[in-house]
PDB file of C-alpha atoms in Angstrom:
ATOM      1  CA  SER A   1      95.741  98.437 106.718  1.00  0.00           C
ATOM      2  CA  GLN A   2      94.182  96.879 104.669  1.00  0.00           C
ATOM      3  CA  GLN A   3      92.379  97.928 101.577  1.00  0.00           C
ATOM      4  CA  GLY A   4      90.012  94.620 100.909  1.00  0.00           C
ATOM      5  CA  GLU A   5      87.209  93.761 103.310  1.00  0.00           C
ATOM      6  CA  GLU A   6      86.037  90.554 102.717  1.00  0.00           C
ATOM      7  CA  ASP A   7      81.967  89.332 103.691  1.00  0.00           C
ATOM      8  CA  PRO A   8      81.468  86.614 105.483  1.00  0.00           C
ATOM      9  CA  GLN A   9      84.475  85.939 107.453  1.00  0.00           C
ATOM     10  CA  ALA A  10      83.712  83.046 107.922  1.00  0.00           C
ATOM     11  CA  LEU A  11      80.851  80.037 105.703  1.00  0.00           C
ATOM     12  CA  SER A  12      79.871  77.256 106.312  1.00  0.00           C
ATOM     13  CA  ILE A  13      77.758  74.946 103.735  1.00  0.00           C
ATOM     14  CA  GLN A  14      76.927  71.786 102.615  1.00  0.00           C
ATOM     15  CA  GLU A  15      78.804  69.970  99.890  1.00  0.00           C
ATOM     16  CA  GLY A  16      76.042  70.710  96.162  1.00  0.00           C
ATOM     17  CA  GLU A  17      75.153  74.172  98.401  1.00  0.00           C
ATOM     18  CA  ASN A  18      76.264  77.371  96.925  1.00  0.00           C
ATOM     19  CA  ALA A  19      79.442  79.869  98.504  1.00  0.00           C
ATOM     20  CA  THR A  20      79.114  83.307  97.973  1.00  0.00           C
ATOM     21  CA  MET A  21      81.880  86.036  98.988  1.00  0.00           C
ATOM     22  CA  ASN A  22      81.637  89.859  98.691  1.00  0.00           C
ATOM     23  CA  CYS A  23      85.562  91.275  98.268  1.00  0.00           C
ATOM     24  CA  SER A  24      85.202  95.877  99.431  1.00  0.00           C
ATOM     25  CA  TYR A  25      88.094  98.067  98.192  1.00  0.00           C
ATOM     26  CA  LYS A  26      88.870 101.994  98.638  1.00  0.00           C
ATOM     27  CA  THR A  27      91.283 102.750  96.270  1.00  0.00           C
ATOM     28  CA  SER A  28      91.016 103.352  92.410  1.00  0.00           C
ATOM     29  CA  ILE A  29      91.989  99.801  90.291  1.00  0.00           C
ATOM     30  CA  ASN A  30      94.059  98.075  87.433  1.00  0.00           C
ATOM     31  CA  ASN A  31      92.739  94.695  88.289  1.00  0.00           C
ATOM     32  CA  LEU A  32      90.940  92.554  90.858  1.00  0.00           C
ATOM     33  CA  GLN A  33      92.254  89.106  92.208  1.00  0.00           C
ATOM     34  CA  TRP A  34      91.220  86.028  94.203  1.00  0.00           C
ATOM     35  CA  TYR A  35      93.310  83.429  95.115  1.00  0.00           C
ATOM     36  CA  ARG A  36      93.212  80.928  97.772  1.00  0.00           C
ATOM     37  CA  GLN A  37      94.834  79.050 100.263  1.00  0.00           C
ATOM     38  CA  ASN A  38      95.047  75.108 101.740  1.00  0.00           C
ATOM     39  CA  SER A  39      95.114  75.456 105.584  1.00  0.00           C
ATOM     40  CA  GLY A  40      99.461  75.489 106.006  1.00  0.00           C
ATOM     41  CA  ARG A  41     100.446  76.302 102.480  1.00  0.00           C
ATOM     42  CA  GLY A  42     100.550  79.912 100.129  1.00  0.00           C
ATOM     43  CA  LEU A  43      98.287  81.086  97.975  1.00  0.00           C
ATOM     44  CA  VAL A  44      96.870  80.120  94.536  1.00  0.00           C
ATOM     45  CA  HIS A  45      95.369  82.347  92.006  1.00  0.00           C
ATOM     46  CA  LEU A  46      92.137  81.524  91.057  1.00  0.00           C
ATOM     47  CA  ILE A  47      90.772  84.150  89.111  1.00  0.00           C
ATOM     48  CA  LEU A  48      91.704  87.936  87.565  1.00  0.00           C
ATOM     49  CA  ILE A  49      88.840  90.559  86.527  1.00  0.00           C
ATOM     50  CA  ARG A  50      90.080  93.593  85.190  1.00  0.00           C
ATOM     51  CA  SER A  51      88.491  97.004  85.756  1.00  0.00           C
ATOM     52  CA  ASN A  52      86.993  97.156  82.153  1.00  0.00           C
ATOM     53  CA  GLU A  53      84.634  93.780  83.325  1.00  0.00           C
ATOM     54  CA  ARG A  54      81.894  93.206  85.402  1.00  0.00           C
ATOM     55  CA  GLU A  55      81.826  89.351  84.957  1.00  0.00           C
ATOM     56  CA  LYS A  56      84.099  86.354  84.503  1.00  0.00           C
ATOM     57  CA  HIS A  57      83.470  82.635  84.484  1.00  0.00           C
ATOM     58  CA  SER A  58      86.392  79.993  85.231  1.00  0.00           C
ATOM     59  CA  GLY A  59      84.524  76.546  85.121  1.00  0.00           C
ATOM     60  CA  ARG A  60      81.798  76.527  88.566  1.00  0.00           C
ATOM     61  CA  LEU A  61      83.997  80.248  89.793  1.00  0.00           C
ATOM     62  CA  ARG A  62      82.327  83.256  88.983  1.00  0.00           C
ATOM     63  CA  VAL A  63      83.348  86.861  89.494  1.00  0.00           C
ATOM     64  CA  THR A  64      81.529  90.637  89.708  1.00  0.00           C
ATOM     65  CA  LEU A  65      82.601  93.469  89.548  1.00  0.00           C
ATOM     66  CA  ASP A  66      81.416  96.716  90.347  1.00  0.00           C
ATOM     67  CA  THR A  67      83.639  99.251  90.461  1.00  0.00           C
ATOM     68  CA  SER A  68      81.329 102.130  90.724  1.00  0.00           C
ATOM     69  CA  LYS A  69      80.464 100.324  94.687  1.00  0.00           C
ATOM     70  CA  LYS A  70      83.830  98.720  94.645  1.00  0.00           C
ATOM     71  CA  SER A  71      83.430  95.739  95.213  1.00  0.00           C
ATOM     72  CA  SER A  72      83.038  92.156  93.948  1.00  0.00           C
ATOM     73  CA  SER A  73      81.888  88.538  94.585  1.00  0.00           C
ATOM     74  CA  LEU A  74      83.300  85.335  94.484  1.00  0.00           C
ATOM     75  CA  LEU A  75      80.230  82.445  93.429  1.00  0.00           C
ATOM     76  CA  ILE A  76      81.735  78.473  93.497  1.00  0.00           C
ATOM     77  CA  THR A  77      78.543  76.362  92.249  1.00  0.00           C
ATOM     78  CA  ALA A  78      77.804  72.947  93.725  1.00  0.00           C
ATOM     79  CA  SER A  79      80.949  73.052  96.482  1.00  0.00           C
ATOM     80  CA  ARG A  80      82.987  70.105  96.980  1.00  0.00           C
ATOM     81  CA  ALA A  81      84.742  69.112 100.287  1.00  0.00           C
ATOM     82  CA  ALA A  82      88.048  70.039  98.458  1.00  0.00           C
ATOM     83  CA  ASP A  83      86.226  73.548  98.213  1.00  0.00           C
ATOM     84  CA  THR A  84      87.412  73.742 102.246  1.00  0.00           C
ATOM     85  CA  ALA A  85      89.723  76.259 101.906  1.00  0.00           C
ATOM     86  CA  SER A  86      90.281  80.263 103.126  1.00  0.00           C
ATOM     87  CA  TYR A  87      89.760  82.726  99.898  1.00  0.00           C
ATOM     88  CA  PHE A  88      91.593  86.308  99.777  1.00  0.00           C
ATOM     89  CA  CYS A  89      90.616  89.463  97.362  1.00  0.00           C
ATOM     90  CA  ALA A  90      93.575  91.452  96.142  1.00  0.00           C
ATOM     91  CA  THR A  91      93.235  94.512  93.773  1.00  0.00           C
ATOM     92  CA  ALA A  92      96.075  95.874  91.806  1.00  0.00           C
ATOM     93  CA  PRO A  93      96.296  99.090  91.908  1.00  0.00           C
ATOM     94  CA  ARG A  94      95.303 101.357  88.713  1.00  0.00           C
ATOM     95  CA  GLU A  95      98.930 102.902  88.659  1.00  0.00           C
ATOM     96  CA  THR A  96     101.222 100.143  89.205  1.00  0.00           C
ATOM     97  CA  SER A  97      98.395  97.649  87.338  1.00  0.00           C
ATOM     98  CA  GLY A  98      99.991  94.302  88.436  1.00  0.00           C
ATOM     99  CA  SER A  99     102.177  94.545  90.747  1.00  0.00           C
ATOM    100  CA  ARG A 100     101.591  96.250  94.613  1.00  0.00           C
ATOM    101  CA  LEU A 101      98.565  93.205  95.196  1.00  0.00           C
ATOM    102  CA  THR A 102      97.065  94.852  98.175  1.00  0.00           C
ATOM    103  CA  PHE A 103      95.316  91.565 100.568  1.00  0.00           C
ATOM    104  CA  GLY A 104      91.530  91.265 102.378  1.00  0.00           C
ATOM    105  CA  GLU A 105      91.863  89.510 105.070  1.00  0.00           C
ATOM    106  CA  GLY A 106      90.433  86.737 103.706  1.00  0.00           C
ATOM    107  CA  THR A 107      87.180  84.361 104.158  1.00  0.00           C
ATOM    108  CA  GLN A 108      87.723  81.026 105.554  1.00  0.00           C
ATOM    109  CA  LEU A 109      85.154  78.419 103.523  1.00  0.00           C
ATOM    110  CA  THR A 110      83.948  75.233 105.376  1.00  0.00           C
ATOM    111  CA  VAL A 111      82.269  72.377 103.282  1.00  0.00           C
ATOM    112  CA  ASN A 112      80.849  70.287 105.260  1.00  0.00           C
ATOM    113  CA  PRO A 113      80.969  66.447 102.872  1.00  0.00           C
TER     114      PRO A 113
ATOM    115  CA  ASN B   1     110.221  74.025  87.194  1.00  0.00           C
ATOM    116  CA  ALA B   2     109.944  75.061  90.727  1.00  0.00           C
ATOM    117  CA  GLY B   3     108.135  77.972  90.435  1.00  0.00           C
ATOM    118  CA  VAL B   4     108.605  79.560  94.045  1.00  0.00           C
ATOM    119  CA  THR B   5     110.967  78.015  95.940  1.00  0.00           C
ATOM    120  CA  GLN B   6     111.572  79.541  99.722  1.00  0.00           C
ATOM    121  CA  THR B   7     113.577  78.243 101.896  1.00  0.00           C
ATOM    122  CA  PRO B   8     113.604  77.073 104.908  1.00  0.00           C
ATOM    123  CA  LYS B   9     110.709  75.848 106.064  1.00  0.00           C
ATOM    124  CA  PHE B  10     110.102  77.143 109.042  1.00  0.00           C
ATOM    125  CA  GLN B  11     112.307  79.173 111.897  1.00  0.00           C
ATOM    126  CA  VAL B  12     112.915  79.417 115.547  1.00  0.00           C
ATOM    127  CA  LEU B  13     115.290  82.337 116.387  1.00  0.00           C
ATOM    128  CA  LYS B  14     116.507  84.139 119.460  1.00  0.00           C
ATOM    129  CA  THR B  15     115.145  88.384 119.685  1.00  0.00           C
ATOM    130  CA  GLY B  16     118.145  90.209 118.340  1.00  0.00           C
ATOM    131  CA  GLN B  17     119.383  87.261 115.972  1.00  0.00           C
ATOM    132  CA  SER B  18     119.133  88.435 112.180  1.00  0.00           C
ATOM    133  CA  MET B  19     119.022  85.707 109.635  1.00  0.00           C
ATOM    134  CA  THR B  20     117.732  85.900 105.789  1.00  0.00           C
ATOM    135  CA  LEU B  21     114.517  84.151 103.918  1.00  0.00           C
ATOM    136  CA  GLN B  22     115.431  82.531 101.256  1.00  0.00           C
ATOM    137  CA  CYS B  23     112.913  83.293  97.685  1.00  0.00           C
ATOM    138  CA  ALA B  24     113.531  81.895  93.826  1.00  0.00           C
ATOM    139  CA  GLN B  25     111.774  81.428  91.061  1.00  0.00           C
ATOM    140  CA  ASP B  26     112.750  79.950  87.411  1.00  0.00           C
ATOM    141  CA  MET B  27     110.043  81.300  85.966  1.00  0.00           C
ATOM    142  CA  ASN B  28     112.051  84.291  84.561  1.00  0.00           C
ATOM    143  CA  HIS B  29     109.899  87.285  86.763  1.00  0.00           C
ATOM    144  CA  GLU B  30     110.424  90.764  86.670  1.00  0.00           C
ATOM    145  CA  TYR B  31     108.071  91.021  89.977  1.00  0.00           C
ATOM    146  CA  MET B  32     108.999  89.631  93.592  1.00  0.00           C
ATOM    147  CA  SER B  33     107.592  90.103  96.629  1.00  0.00           C
ATOM    148  CA  TRP B  34     108.132  89.046  99.910  1.00  0.00           C
ATOM    149  CA  TYR B  35     105.035  89.014 102.301  1.00  0.00           C
ATOM    150  CA  ARG B  36     103.720  88.007 106.108  1.00  0.00           C
ATOM    151  CA  GLN B  37     100.896  86.626 106.853  1.00  0.00           C
ATOM    152  CA  ASP B  38      99.869  86.976 110.866  1.00  0.00           C
ATOM    153  CA  PRO B  39      97.295  84.811 112.548  1.00  0.00           C
ATOM    154  CA  GLY B  40      93.916  85.523 110.956  1.00  0.00           C
ATOM    155  CA  MET B  41      94.949  87.745 107.949  1.00  0.00           C
ATOM    156  CA  GLY B  42      94.950  88.578 105.118  1.00  0.00           C
ATOM    157  CA  LEU B  43      98.470  89.320 103.475  1.00  0.00           C
ATOM    158  CA  ARG B  44     101.141  92.837 103.829  1.00  0.00           C
ATOM    159  CA  LEU B  45     103.712  93.753 102.043  1.00  0.00           C
ATOM    160  CA  ILE B  46     106.872  93.778 103.133  1.00  0.00           C
ATOM    161  CA  HIS B  47     109.258  94.485  99.976  1.00  0.00           C
ATOM    162  CA  TYR B  48     108.738  93.901  96.048  1.00  0.00           C
ATOM    163  CA  SER B  49     111.406  94.373  93.182  1.00  0.00           C
ATOM    164  CA  VAL B  50     110.443  94.763  89.150  1.00  0.00           C
ATOM    165  CA  GLY B  51     113.048  93.885  88.613  1.00  0.00           C
ATOM    166  CA  ALA B  52     117.714  93.064  89.195  1.00  0.00           C
ATOM    167  CA  GLY B  53     119.103  95.546  91.088  1.00  0.00           C
ATOM    168  CA  ILE B  54     115.513  97.854  92.126  1.00  0.00           C
ATOM    169  CA  THR B  55     113.827  97.465  95.493  1.00  0.00           C
ATOM    170  CA  ASP B  56     110.690  98.441  96.939  1.00  0.00           C
ATOM    171  CA  GLN B  57     109.507  99.222 100.270  1.00  0.00           C
ATOM    172  CA  GLY B  58     105.407  97.586 100.780  1.00  0.00           C
ATOM    173  CA  GLU B  59     103.559  98.627 103.319  1.00  0.00           C
ATOM    174  CA  VAL B  60     105.330  96.977 106.613  1.00  0.00           C
ATOM    175  CA  PRO B  61     108.810  96.642 105.900  1.00  0.00           C
ATOM    176  CA  ASN B  62     110.749  98.524 109.387  1.00  0.00           C
ATOM    177  CA  GLY B  63     113.094  96.125 110.470  1.00  0.00           C
ATOM    178  CA  TYR B  64     113.859  94.454 106.622  1.00  0.00           C
ATOM    179  CA  ASN B  65     116.018  94.314 104.201  1.00  0.00           C
ATOM    180  CA  VAL B  66     116.386  93.796 100.685  1.00  0.00           C
ATOM    181  CA  SER B  67     117.657  92.596  97.598  1.00  0.00           C
ATOM    182  CA  ARG B  68     117.859  91.468  94.104  1.00  0.00           C
ATOM    183  CA  SER B  69     120.772  91.208  92.315  1.00  0.00           C
ATOM    184  CA  THR B  70     119.325  88.333  90.055  1.00  0.00           C
ATOM    185  CA  THR B  71     116.555  87.953  88.505  1.00  0.00           C
ATOM    186  CA  GLU B  72     115.876  84.237  89.703  1.00  0.00           C
ATOM    187  CA  ASP B  73     116.818  86.185  93.487  1.00  0.00           C
ATOM    188  CA  PHE B  74     115.045  87.490  95.947  1.00  0.00           C
ATOM    189  CA  PRO B  75     116.310  87.214  99.306  1.00  0.00           C
ATOM    190  CA  LEU B  76     114.774  88.291 102.957  1.00  0.00           C
ATOM    191  CA  ARG B  77     116.677  89.923 105.489  1.00  0.00           C
ATOM    192  CA  LEU B  78     115.581  90.104 108.908  1.00  0.00           C
ATOM    193  CA  LEU B  79     118.239  92.727 110.375  1.00  0.00           C
ATOM    194  CA  SER B  80     117.841  91.605 114.891  1.00  0.00           C
ATOM    195  CA  ALA B  81     114.774  89.817 115.184  1.00  0.00           C
ATOM    196  CA  ALA B  82     111.632  90.814 117.204  1.00  0.00           C
ATOM    197  CA  PRO B  83     108.737  88.633 118.835  1.00  0.00           C
ATOM    198  CA  SER B  84     106.781  90.629 116.292  1.00  0.00           C
ATOM    199  CA  GLN B  85     108.090  89.515 112.944  1.00  0.00           C
ATOM    200  CA  THR B  86     106.910  86.513 114.663  1.00  0.00           C
ATOM    201  CA  SER B  87     104.954  85.424 111.174  1.00  0.00           C
ATOM    202  CA  VAL B  88     104.563  83.459 108.387  1.00  0.00           C
ATOM    203  CA  TYR B  89     107.011  84.932 104.889  1.00  0.00           C
ATOM    204  CA  PHE B  90     105.401  84.162 101.480  1.00  0.00           C
ATOM    205  CA  CYS B  91     107.500  85.636  98.270  1.00  0.00           C
ATOM    206  CA  ALA B  92     105.527  85.476  95.398  1.00  0.00           C
ATOM    207  CA  SER B  93     106.467  86.476  91.876  1.00  0.00           C
ATOM    208  CA  THR B  94     104.218  88.264  88.413  1.00  0.00           C
ATOM    209  CA  PRO B  95     105.618  88.139  84.768  1.00  0.00           C
ATOM    210  CA  HIS B  96     105.404  91.422  84.196  1.00  0.00           C
ATOM    211  CA  PRO B  97     104.238  93.917  86.622  1.00  0.00           C
ATOM    212  CA  MET B  98     102.631  96.462  84.153  1.00  0.00           C
ATOM    213  CA  THR B  99     100.486  93.310  82.439  1.00  0.00           C
ATOM    214  CA  GLY B 100      98.165  92.807  85.643  1.00  0.00           C
ATOM    215  CA  THR B 101      98.414  88.795  85.725  1.00  0.00           C
ATOM    216  CA  GLU B 102      98.781  86.217  89.007  1.00  0.00           C
ATOM    217  CA  ALA B 103     101.027  86.073  90.998  1.00  0.00           C
ATOM    218  CA  PHE B 104     102.176  82.784  91.561  1.00  0.00           C
ATOM    219  CA  PHE B 105     103.320  82.427  95.758  1.00  0.00           C
ATOM    220  CA  GLY B 106     105.678  80.150  97.924  1.00  0.00           C
ATOM    221  CA  GLN B 107     104.774  78.022 100.549  1.00  0.00           C
ATOM    222  CA  GLY B 108     105.550  80.111 102.884  1.00  0.00           C
ATOM    223  CA  THR B 109     108.462  79.978 105.501  1.00  0.00           C
ATOM    224  CA  ARG B 110     106.850  79.776 109.101  1.00  0.00           C
ATOM    225  CA  LEU B 111     109.079  81.809 111.705  1.00  0.00           C
ATOM    226  CA  THR B 112     108.752  81.651 115.118  1.00  0.00           C
ATOM    227  CA  VAL B 113     110.623  84.299 117.018  1.00  0.00           C
ATOM    228  CA  VAL B 114     111.047  83.844 120.707  1.00  0.00           C
TER     229      VAL B 114
END
């Protein structure tokens, strides 16, 4: 079964708007990662946040982690048409550190020009 | 560096046939893994390896075998293909499993079993 549940399943916004995606998980984690997948392509790593971190930034990306609620959010600011893709959260369980990633079902983001 | 290379990109099999999906990485990563992705779903772990000579099962291992004779290569074998194995298969590698770093993914193999 999938550890992560992502919300929403699909999101459609206009260029320039912000996009927020949420991820919930069930077990204790070492870290949580976000990946992007363009249609028909492999996954590309976006950002990793460790269990002892609460917020992390990378360019237009902002990730938060609340381990008490077992949830994370990914914010993409000033979205562009090129951000159109599926976004997945993945958790690494505490006992195996960086291995054995468990993926959520993803959020399909469409950014309209 | 080529990163993670998967071959073939597309494959059609008949039910009962066997085949091997190839995965190679040139980054000297210790950890490698295979996932399958079904329509509208996330990735599910099939098998993984923490180093040459060491493999273990993931979430959905039935019908698949793996081996890791070298650091670079991690082939996935379908023993007797079934329509339920129609999926997109991704191979990934991670520098060191205990440091909690990102995974690098191949471009995928789209497999259809008829």
